[in-house]
Amino acid sequence: MTETTSPVPAADAAPATANQLVDDLLERIDARTARVLIVGQGYVGLPVAMRAVDVGFEVVGLEVAPERAAALQSGQSYVADVPDAQLRAALDAGYRAVSDAAEAGPFDVAVITVPTPLRDGAPDLSYVEDAATTLARRLRAGALVVLESTTYPGTTDELVRPLLEQSGLRAGDEIFLGYSPERIDPGNARWGFVNTPKVVSGIDEGSRRCVEAFYGALVDKVVPVASTAEAELVKLLENTFRHVNIALVNELAVFSDALGIDIWGAIDAASSKPFGYMRFTPGPGVGGHCLPIDPSYLSWRVKRRLGQTFRFVELANEVNEHMPDYVVTRAMTLLNRHKRALNGSRVLALGLSYKAATSDWRESPSIAVVERLQALGADVRACEPYLPDAGGPVLPAPVVDCTPGELAAADLVVLLVDHPDFDLDEIAGHARLVLDTKGVMRPRAFVGETL
Ligand SMILES: NC(=O)c1ccc[n+]([C@@H]2O[C@H](COP(=O)([O-])OP(=O)(O)OC[C@H]3O[C@@H](n4cnc5c(N)ncnc54)[C@H](O)[C@@H]3O)[C@@H](O)[C@H]2O)c1
């Protein structure tokens, strides 16, 4: 049973035909006869598709990369959170992955989950534009389109809407349009797609009701907001909040070390405050598709629209981008204290992905650390239990198993990702020197330092 919060103010009464189309779509969503098309089958789109199949919709995944569509169609998932068994069950239930829109068939609900990267520091919305243009060619009256890709406030209404209206159908009258930000946290076993509340919005009341009904069928709780721009801002607020707070503890970690104070002890103690404090911890920088990119969408919009600088975002970028260099400096200093130079030393890097328990390497600061260590003459090997599939990023260093022999053979072990698979006691017992950038070795006795 779906629960909703915060009522949305009613918009002006829609024309009868629009009301009729809304009612028809709501009925079809309720009866699970609405045909669903998910555009983009990546980290976000594939789990949405799987869930839509689970609750009984007929679902097609439109994935522009033919090799990805073929892999999905043959039952092979490249998204860690979607096991092959789940994909195969979905295929048995009628899910199809296609790379050509002509094979997708008609749809009643389309969800856009395509990348929104930065190009030369500015939002690159070309994937969203392509997806909306593709949908416009196949739109029918009464269909709903929802954008899920992270983007700056205004995109749904100002960019996607006119592209869809090239179909000749008017948004709000003949087709419906909304935005719902994705909150997926790859590798998070506690909070998944279904139990994480989903923010929903529409360009008008009818659209919002359709978006709310569709996601209400997929997740435990939906949170309606008053406009698509507000929903777009929600996602950027959440990610900017994390980005800025991580930058705060990263900068504090740098100063605390210089002052001879244990930042981790201070963080632990501050975390005992039951109100008004949220725990963030230092590390080698931020990675993934969200934190290094999304806040810049917001600062770009602020600059473009208001001519002003979003100073918190600029500062957080600067601090977080400096962290890989800082880790390398700490590695050099630590080796130096033990009478060794980084140049020529054997370094074992533990973890290459951007965070624990995921094979997502996008924007990973660990890669930046490894490349800088190599540039300074270190002989780097890496342990990574979550290797990306073939066709993924090129490995920056030879990957070896994290054995006692490898640990003991390294002049320095740098723990960059706190994968649950790493045996911390074994690392403490066999490594000659450790730089722990995640603070996970702290309860143990080991030779080395924590960031
Ligand atoms: N990965 C996350 O943890 C996460 C979390 C929240 C939000 N997001 C946002 O969701 C969006 C998608 O991210 P992702 O991580 O799923 O990206 P992804 O790269 O894993 O997947 C996107 C897929 O879309 C495909 N694609 C691109 N253009 C297409 C088109 N025109 N038609 C069909 N397919 C197309 C790509 O080939 C790719 O497979 C981004 O805006 C991202 O910021 C991601």
mmCIF file of N, CA, C and O in Angstrom, residues 195-270:
data_model
loop_
_atom_site.group_PDB
_atom_site.id
_atom_site.type_symbol
_atom_site.label_atom_id
_atom_site.label_comp_id
_atom_site.label_asym_id
_atom_site.label_seq_id
_atom_site.Cartn_x
_atom_site.Cartn_y
_atom_site.Cartn_z
ATOM 1 N N ASN A 195 12.188 0.465 -1.067
ATOM 2 C CA ASN A 195 11.914 1.055 0.262
ATOM 3 C C ASN A 195 12.461 2.472 0.424
ATOM 4 O O ASN A 195 12.307 3.074 1.488
ATOM 5 N N THR A 196 13.066 3.022 -0.624
ATOM 6 C CA THR A 196 13.501 4.419 -0.551
ATOM 7 C C THR A 196 12.369 5.302 -1.083
ATOM 8 O O THR A 196 11.934 5.124 -2.222
ATOM 9 N N PRO A 197 11.872 6.248 -0.271
ATOM 10 C CA PRO A 197 10.770 7.098 -0.755
ATOM 11 C C PRO A 197 11.152 7.796 -2.066
ATOM 12 O O PRO A 197 12.302 8.195 -2.257
ATOM 13 N N LYS A 198 10.168 7.921 -2.959
ATOM 14 C CA LYS A 198 10.444 8.482 -4.292
ATOM 15 C C LYS A 198 9.708 9.805 -4.456
ATOM 16 O O LYS A 198 8.486 9.872 -4.321
ATOM 17 N N VAL A 199 10.456 10.851 -4.748
ATOM 18 C CA VAL A 199 9.881 12.173 -4.990
ATOM 19 C C VAL A 199 9.278 12.178 -6.396
ATOM 20 O O VAL A 199 9.915 11.716 -7.353
ATOM 21 N N VAL A 200 8.038 12.680 -6.508
ATOM 22 C CA VAL A 200 7.362 12.690 -7.818
ATOM 23 C C VAL A 200 6.779 14.068 -8.095
ATOM 24 O O VAL A 200 6.417 14.808 -7.170
ATOM 25 N N SER A 201 6.691 14.407 -9.386
ATOM 26 C CA SER A 201 6.149 15.719 -9.750
ATOM 27 C C SER A 201 5.624 15.668 -11.175
ATOM 28 O O SER A 201 5.962 14.752 -11.942
ATOM 29 N N GLY A 202 4.823 16.658 -11.520
ATOM 30 C CA GLY A 202 4.321 16.760 -12.887
ATOM 31 C C GLY A 202 4.281 18.217 -13.306
ATOM 32 O O GLY A 202 4.322 19.120 -12.461
ATOM 33 N N ILE A 203 4.170 18.441 -14.604
ATOM 34 C CA ILE A 203 4.096 19.833 -15.074
ATOM 35 C C ILE A 203 2.739 20.447 -14.747
ATOM 36 O O ILE A 203 2.568 21.665 -14.836
ATOM 37 N N ASP A 204 1.761 19.611 -14.398
ATOM 38 C CA ASP A 204 0.454 20.092 -13.959
ATOM 39 C C ASP A 204 -0.174 19.005 -13.092
ATOM 40 O O ASP A 204 0.422 17.938 -12.884
ATOM 41 N N GLU A 205 -1.363 19.270 -12.619
ATOM 42 C CA GLU A 205 -2.021 18.354 -11.690
ATOM 43 C C GLU A 205 -2.240 16.965 -12.306
ATOM 44 O O GLU A 205 -1.966 15.932 -11.680
ATOM 45 N N GLY A 206 -2.722 16.937 -13.556
ATOM 46 C CA GLY A 206 -3.002 15.649 -14.206
ATOM 47 C C GLY A 206 -1.725 14.840 -14.370
ATOM 48 O O GLY A 206 -1.693 13.634 -14.078
ATOM 49 N N SER A 207 -0.666 15.501 -14.816
ATOM 50 C CA SER A 207 0.615 14.811 -15.001
ATOM 51 C C SER A 207 1.115 14.274 -13.665
ATOM 52 O O SER A 207 1.563 13.122 -13.558
ATOM 53 N N ARG A 208 1.015 15.124 -12.635
ATOM 54 C CA ARG A 208 1.514 14.700 -11.319
ATOM 55 C C ARG A 208 0.745 13.486 -10.803
ATOM 56 O O ARG A 208 1.318 12.557 -10.253
ATOM 57 N N ARG A 209 -0.562 13.453 -11.036
ATOM 58 C CA ARG A 209 -1.357 12.303 -10.585
ATOM 59 C C ARG A 209 -0.903 11.023 -11.294
ATOM 60 O O ARG A 209 -0.827 9.957 -10.685
ATOM 61 N N CYS A 210 -0.600 11.139 -12.580
ATOM 62 C CA CYS A 210 -0.144 9.952 -13.334
ATOM 63 C C CYS A 210 1.224 9.485 -12.831
ATOM 64 O O CYS A 210 1.459 8.281 -12.641
ATOM 65 N N VAL A 211 2.144 10.446 -12.614
ATOM 66 C CA VAL A 211 3.490 10.079 -12.143
ATOM 67 C C VAL A 211 3.368 9.425 -10.763
ATOM 68 O O VAL A 211 4.003 8.397 -10.479
ATOM 69 N N GLU A 212 2.529 10.005 -9.925
ATOM 70 C CA GLU A 212 2.356 9.481 -8.570
ATOM 71 C C GLU A 212 1.792 8.052 -8.611
ATOM 72 O O GLU A 212 2.234 7.174 -7.874
ATOM 73 N N ALA A 213 0.832 7.834 -9.499
ATOM 74 C CA ALA A 213 0.224 6.497 -9.590
ATOM 75 C C ALA A 213 1.234 5.480 -10.110
ATOM 76 O O ALA A 213 1.328 4.357 -9.599
ATOM 77 N N PHE A 214 2.016 5.880 -11.114
ATOM 78 C CA PHE A 214 2.976 4.930 -11.687
ATOM 79 C C PHE A 214 4.008 4.517 -10.633
ATOM 80 O O PHE A 214 4.225 3.327 -10.393
ATOM 81 N N TYR A 215 4.629 5.502 -9.980
ATOM 82 C CA TYR A 215 5.650 5.137 -8.988
ATOM 83 C C TYR A 215 5.025 4.548 -7.732
ATOM 84 O O TYR A 215 5.652 3.742 -7.039
ATOM 85 N N GLY A 216 3.783 4.932 -7.464
ATOM 86 C CA GLY A 216 3.084 4.321 -6.332
ATOM 87 C C GLY A 216 2.954 2.814 -6.515
ATOM 88 O O GLY A 216 2.893 2.059 -5.551
ATOM 89 N N ALA A 217 2.924 2.379 -7.773
ATOM 90 C CA ALA A 217 2.841 0.942 -8.053
ATOM 91 C C ALA A 217 4.204 0.258 -7.863
ATOM 92 O O ALA A 217 4.276 -0.958 -7.725
ATOM 93 N N LEU A 218 5.288 1.059 -7.865
ATOM 94 C CA LEU A 218 6.630 0.470 -7.839
ATOM 95 C C LEU A 218 7.303 0.529 -6.467
ATOM 96 O O LEU A 218 8.126 -0.321 -6.148
ATOM 97 N N VAL A 219 7.014 1.572 -5.689
ATOM 98 C CA VAL A 219 7.763 1.779 -4.437
ATOM 99 C C VAL A 219 6.816 1.871 -3.243
ATOM 100 O O VAL A 219 5.607 2.060 -3.404
ATOM 101 N N ASP A 220 7.385 1.769 -2.038
ATOM 102 C CA ASP A 220 6.562 1.770 -0.818
ATOM 103 C C ASP A 220 5.930 3.140 -0.555
ATOM 104 O O ASP A 220 4.837 3.227 -0.016
ATOM 105 N N LYS A 221 6.677 4.204 -0.902
ATOM 106 C CA LYS A 221 6.180 5.525 -0.525
ATOM 107 C C LYS A 221 6.581 6.565 -1.574
ATOM 108 O O LYS A 221 7.748 6.609 -1.975
ATOM 109 N N VAL A 222 5.618 7.374 -2.002
ATOM 110 C CA VAL A 222 5.949 8.468 -2.911
ATOM 111 C C VAL A 222 5.759 9.796 -2.187
ATOM 112 O O VAL A 222 4.923 9.924 -1.299
ATOM 113 N N VAL A 223 6.584 10.773 -2.582
ATOM 114 C CA VAL A 223 6.555 12.094 -1.957
ATOM 115 C C VAL A 223 6.285 13.120 -3.064
ATOM 116 O O VAL A 223 7.201 13.517 -3.786
ATOM 117 N N PRO A 224 5.029 13.539 -3.235
ATOM 118 C CA PRO A 224 4.742 14.496 -4.303
ATOM 119 C C PRO A 224 5.238 15.893 -3.960
ATOM 120 O O PRO A 224 5.141 16.321 -2.810
ATOM 121 N N VAL A 225 5.768 16.590 -4.948
ATOM 122 C CA VAL A 225 6.133 18.001 -4.759
ATOM 123 C C VAL A 225 5.414 18.822 -5.828
ATOM 124 O O VAL A 225 4.857 18.279 -6.787
ATOM 125 N N ALA A 226 5.436 20.138 -5.645
ATOM 126 C CA ALA A 226 4.514 21.009 -6.383
ATOM 127 C C ALA A 226 4.889 21.262 -7.833
ATOM 128 O O ALA A 226 4.042 21.662 -8.625
ATOM 129 N N SER A 227 6.137 21.083 -8.207
ATOM 130 C CA SER A 227 6.518 21.365 -9.595
ATOM 131 C C SER A 227 7.703 20.491 -9.990
ATOM 132 O O SER A 227 8.418 19.951 -9.128
ATOM 133 N N THR A 228 7.911 20.382 -11.303
ATOM 134 C CA THR A 228 9.046 19.580 -11.768
ATOM 135 C C THR A 228 10.364 20.261 -11.368
ATOM 136 O O THR A 228 11.336 19.577 -11.033
ATOM 137 N N ALA A 229 10.399 21.592 -11.370
ATOM 138 C CA ALA A 229 11.633 22.288 -10.984
ATOM 139 C C ALA A 229 11.979 21.990 -9.522
ATOM 140 O O ALA A 229 13.153 21.806 -9.166
ATOM 141 N N GLU A 230 10.953 21.908 -8.691
ATOM 142 C CA GLU A 230 11.187 21.604 -7.274
ATOM 143 C C GLU A 230 11.767 20.188 -7.131
ATOM 144 O O GLU A 230 12.688 19.960 -6.354
ATOM 145 N N ALA A 231 11.195 19.254 -7.888
ATOM 146 C CA ALA A 231 11.688 17.873 -7.826
ATOM 147 C C ALA A 231 13.124 17.797 -8.355
ATOM 148 O O ALA A 231 13.957 17.049 -7.831
ATOM 149 N N GLU A 232 13.418 18.564 -9.398
ATOM 150 C CA GLU A 232 14.789 18.583 -9.939
ATOM 151 C C GLU A 232 15.756 19.140 -8.892
ATOM 152 O O GLU A 232 16.884 18.650 -8.734
ATOM 153 N N LEU A 233 15.281 20.144 -8.148
ATOM 154 C CA LEU A 233 16.136 20.742 -7.115
ATOM 155 C C LEU A 233 16.368 19.785 -5.946
ATOM 156 O O LEU A 233 17.443 19.789 -5.343
ATOM 157 N N VAL A 234 15.380 18.942 -5.650
ATOM 158 C CA VAL A 234 15.514 17.995 -4.532
ATOM 159 C C VAL A 234 16.782 17.164 -4.706
ATOM 160 O O VAL A 234 17.608 17.039 -3.793
ATOM 161 N N LYS A 235 16.926 16.607 -5.906
ATOM 162 C CA LYS A 235 18.078 15.736 -6.159
ATOM 163 C C LYS A 235 19.393 16.508 -6.015
ATOM 164 O O LYS A 235 20.358 16.022 -5.420
ATOM 165 N N LEU A 236 19.424 17.716 -6.547
ATOM 166 C CA LEU A 236 20.660 18.495 -6.485
ATOM 167 C C LEU A 236 20.937 18.964 -5.057
ATOM 168 O O LEU A 236 22.096 19.045 -4.635
ATOM 169 N N LEU A 237 19.880 19.255 -4.307
ATOM 170 C CA LEU A 237 20.056 19.611 -2.898
ATOM 171 C C LEU A 237 20.676 18.443 -2.135
ATOM 172 O O LEU A 237 21.641 18.611 -1.382
ATOM 173 N N GLU A 238 20.140 17.239 -2.347
ATOM 174 C CA GLU A 238 20.653 16.067 -1.624
ATOM 175 C C GLU A 238 22.126 15.831 -1.943
ATOM 176 O O GLU A 238 22.945 15.592 -1.048
ATOM 177 N N ASN A 239 22.458 15.893 -3.217
ATOM 178 C CA ASN A 239 23.842 15.590 -3.591
ATOM 179 C C ASN A 239 24.800 16.725 -3.238
ATOM 180 O O ASN A 239 25.960 16.476 -2.878
ATOM 181 N N THR A 240 24.330 17.958 -3.331
ATOM 182 C CA THR A 240 25.195 19.073 -2.953
ATOM 183 C C THR A 240 25.464 19.032 -1.446
ATOM 184 O O THR A 240 26.578 19.300 -0.997
ATOM 185 N N PHE A 241 24.456 18.667 -0.677
ATOM 186 C CA PHE A 241 24.598 18.517 0.779
ATOM 187 C C PHE A 241 25.712 17.518 1.100
ATOM 188 O O PHE A 241 26.598 17.781 1.922
ATOM 189 N N ARG A 242 25.682 16.365 0.442
ATOM 190 C CA ARG A 242 26.723 15.352 0.683
ATOM 191 C C ARG A 242 28.096 15.863 0.245
ATOM 192 O O ARG A 242 29.086 15.704 0.950
ATOM 193 N N HIS A 243 28.102 16.457 -0.930
ATOM 194 C CA HIS A 243 29.363 16.925 -1.525
ATOM 195 C C HIS A 243 30.042 17.940 -0.598
ATOM 196 O O HIS A 243 31.241 17.845 -0.321
ATOM 197 N N VAL A 244 29.252 18.893 -0.104
ATOM 198 C CA VAL A 244 29.793 19.962 0.735
ATOM 199 C C VAL A 244 30.255 19.407 2.083
ATOM 200 O O VAL A 244 31.328 19.767 2.590
ATOM 201 N N ASN A 245 29.479 18.496 2.652
ATOM 202 C CA ASN A 245 29.856 17.950 3.960
ATOM 203 C C ASN A 245 31.076 17.042 3.873
ATOM 204 O O ASN A 245 31.892 16.993 4.807
ATOM 205 N N ILE A 246 31.203 16.315 2.771
ATOM 206 C CA ILE A 246 32.408 15.498 2.587
ATOM 207 C C ILE A 246 33.614 16.424 2.443
ATOM 208 O O ILE A 246 34.685 16.169 3.013
ATOM 209 N N ALA A 247 33.441 17.506 1.699
ATOM 210 C CA ALA A 247 34.538 18.466 1.545
ATOM 211 C C ALA A 247 34.925 19.052 2.901
ATOM 212 O O ALA A 247 36.113 19.245 3.198
ATOM 213 N N LEU A 248 33.937 19.307 3.738
ATOM 214 C CA LEU A 248 34.215 19.872 5.064
ATOM 215 C C LEU A 248 35.113 18.935 5.873
ATOM 216 O O LEU A 248 36.131 19.365 6.429
ATOM 217 N N VAL A 249 34.762 17.641 5.930
ATOM 218 C CA VAL A 249 35.599 16.725 6.728
ATOM 219 C C VAL A 249 36.932 16.463 6.037
ATOM 220 O O VAL A 249 37.943 16.226 6.709
ATOM 221 N N ASN A 250 36.947 16.506 4.705
ATOM 222 C CA ASN A 250 38.231 16.318 4.016
ATOM 223 C C ASN A 250 39.190 17.457 4.352
ATOM 224 O O ASN A 250 40.372 17.237 4.646
ATOM 225 N N GLU A 251 38.680 18.673 4.317
ATOM 226 C CA GLU A 251 39.562 19.802 4.625
ATOM 227 C C GLU A 251 39.999 19.749 6.098
ATOM 228 O O GLU A 251 41.154 20.007 6.437
ATOM 229 N N LEU A 252 39.052 19.364 6.966
ATOM 230 C CA LEU A 252 39.391 19.229 8.386
ATOM 231 C C LEU A 252 40.451 18.147 8.607
ATOM 232 O O LEU A 252 41.313 18.286 9.475
ATOM 233 N N ALA A 253 40.362 17.060 7.806
ATOM 234 C CA ALA A 253 41.342 15.972 7.948
ATOM 235 C C ALA A 253 42.741 16.484 7.634
ATOM 236 O O ALA A 253 43.716 16.151 8.324
ATOM 237 N N VAL A 254 42.839 17.310 6.595
ATOM 238 C CA VAL A 254 44.142 17.858 6.200
ATOM 239 C C VAL A 254 44.696 18.736 7.328
ATOM 240 O O VAL A 254 45.850 18.587 7.754
ATOM 241 N N PHE A 255 43.861 19.626 7.857
ATOM 242 C CA PHE A 255 44.321 20.527 8.923
ATOM 243 C C PHE A 255 44.593 19.774 10.223
ATOM 244 O O PHE A 255 45.543 20.078 10.939
ATOM 245 N N SER A 256 43.745 18.788 10.540
ATOM 246 C CA SER A 256 43.926 18.042 11.800
ATOM 247 C C SER A 256 45.257 17.322 11.799
ATOM 248 O O SER A 256 45.961 17.301 12.811
ATOM 249 N N ASP A 257 45.600 16.722 10.646
ATOM 250 C CA ASP A 257 46.880 16.019 10.583
ATOM 251 C C ASP A 257 48.027 17.004 10.821
ATOM 252 O O ASP A 257 48.953 16.719 11.585
ATOM 253 N N ALA A 258 47.933 18.168 10.187
ATOM 254 C CA ALA A 258 48.997 19.169 10.348
ATOM 255 C C ALA A 258 49.072 19.647 11.801
ATOM 256 O O ALA A 258 50.152 19.991 12.297
ATOM 257 N N LEU A 259 47.921 19.657 12.472
ATOM 258 C CA LEU A 259 47.891 20.108 13.876
ATOM 259 C C LEU A 259 48.185 18.973 14.859
ATOM 260 O O LEU A 259 48.235 19.191 16.073
ATOM 261 N N GLY A 260 48.313 17.763 14.332
ATOM 262 C CA GLY A 260 48.585 16.623 15.208
ATOM 263 C C GLY A 260 47.363 16.164 15.997
ATOM 264 O O GLY A 260 47.472 15.630 17.100
ATOM 265 N N ILE A 261 46.174 16.364 15.433
ATOM 266 C CA ILE A 261 44.937 15.949 16.121
ATOM 267 C C ILE A 261 44.299 14.825 15.312
ATOM 268 O O ILE A 261 44.285 14.854 14.075
ATOM 269 N N ASP A 262 43.747 13.815 16.018
ATOM 270 C CA ASP A 262 43.104 12.688 15.338
ATOM 271 C C ASP A 262 41.680 13.067 14.922
ATOM 272 O O ASP A 262 40.778 13.095 15.750
ATOM 273 N N ILE A 263 41.489 13.342 13.640
ATOM 274 C CA ILE A 263 40.161 13.737 13.137
ATOM 275 C C ILE A 263 39.131 12.645 13.370
ATOM 276 O O ILE A 263 37.959 12.913 13.653
ATOM 277 N N TRP A 264 39.563 11.386 13.277
ATOM 278 C CA TRP A 264 38.614 10.264 13.395
ATOM 279 C C TRP A 264 38.047 10.180 14.806
ATOM 280 O O TRP A 264 36.852 9.914 14.990
ATOM 281 N N GLY A 265 38.913 10.405 15.801
ATOM 282 C CA GLY A 265 38.435 10.418 17.187
ATOM 283 C C GLY A 265 37.429 11.539 17.375
ATOM 284 O O GLY A 265 36.381 11.374 18.031
ATOM 285 N N ALA A 266 37.710 12.689 16.765
ATOM 286 C CA ALA A 266 36.798 13.829 16.890
ATOM 287 C C ALA A 266 35.469 13.531 16.196
ATOM 288 O O ALA A 266 34.390 13.857 16.717
ATOM 289 N N ILE A 267 35.536 12.890 15.023
ATOM 290 C CA ILE A 267 34.295 12.555 14.298
ATOM 291 C C ILE A 267 33.462 11.561 15.103
ATOM 292 O O ILE A 267 32.237 11.709 15.236
ATOM 293 N N ASP A 268 34.138 10.548 15.659
ATOM 294 C CA ASP A 268 33.406 9.551 16.472
ATOM 295 C C ASP A 268 32.697 10.238 17.630
ATOM 296 O O ASP A 268 31.535 9.965 17.926
ATOM 297 N N ALA A 269 33.416 11.134 18.297
ATOM 298 C CA ALA A 269 32.836 11.794 19.477
ATOM 299 C C ALA A 269 31.686 12.716 19.057
ATOM 300 O O ALA A 269 30.631 12.735 19.698
ATOM 301 N N ALA A 270 31.879 13.459 17.959
ATOM 302 C CA ALA A 270 30.808 14.361 17.488
ATOM 303 C C ALA A 270 29.563 13.560 17.099
ATOM 304 O O ALA A 270 28.428 14.018 17.279
#
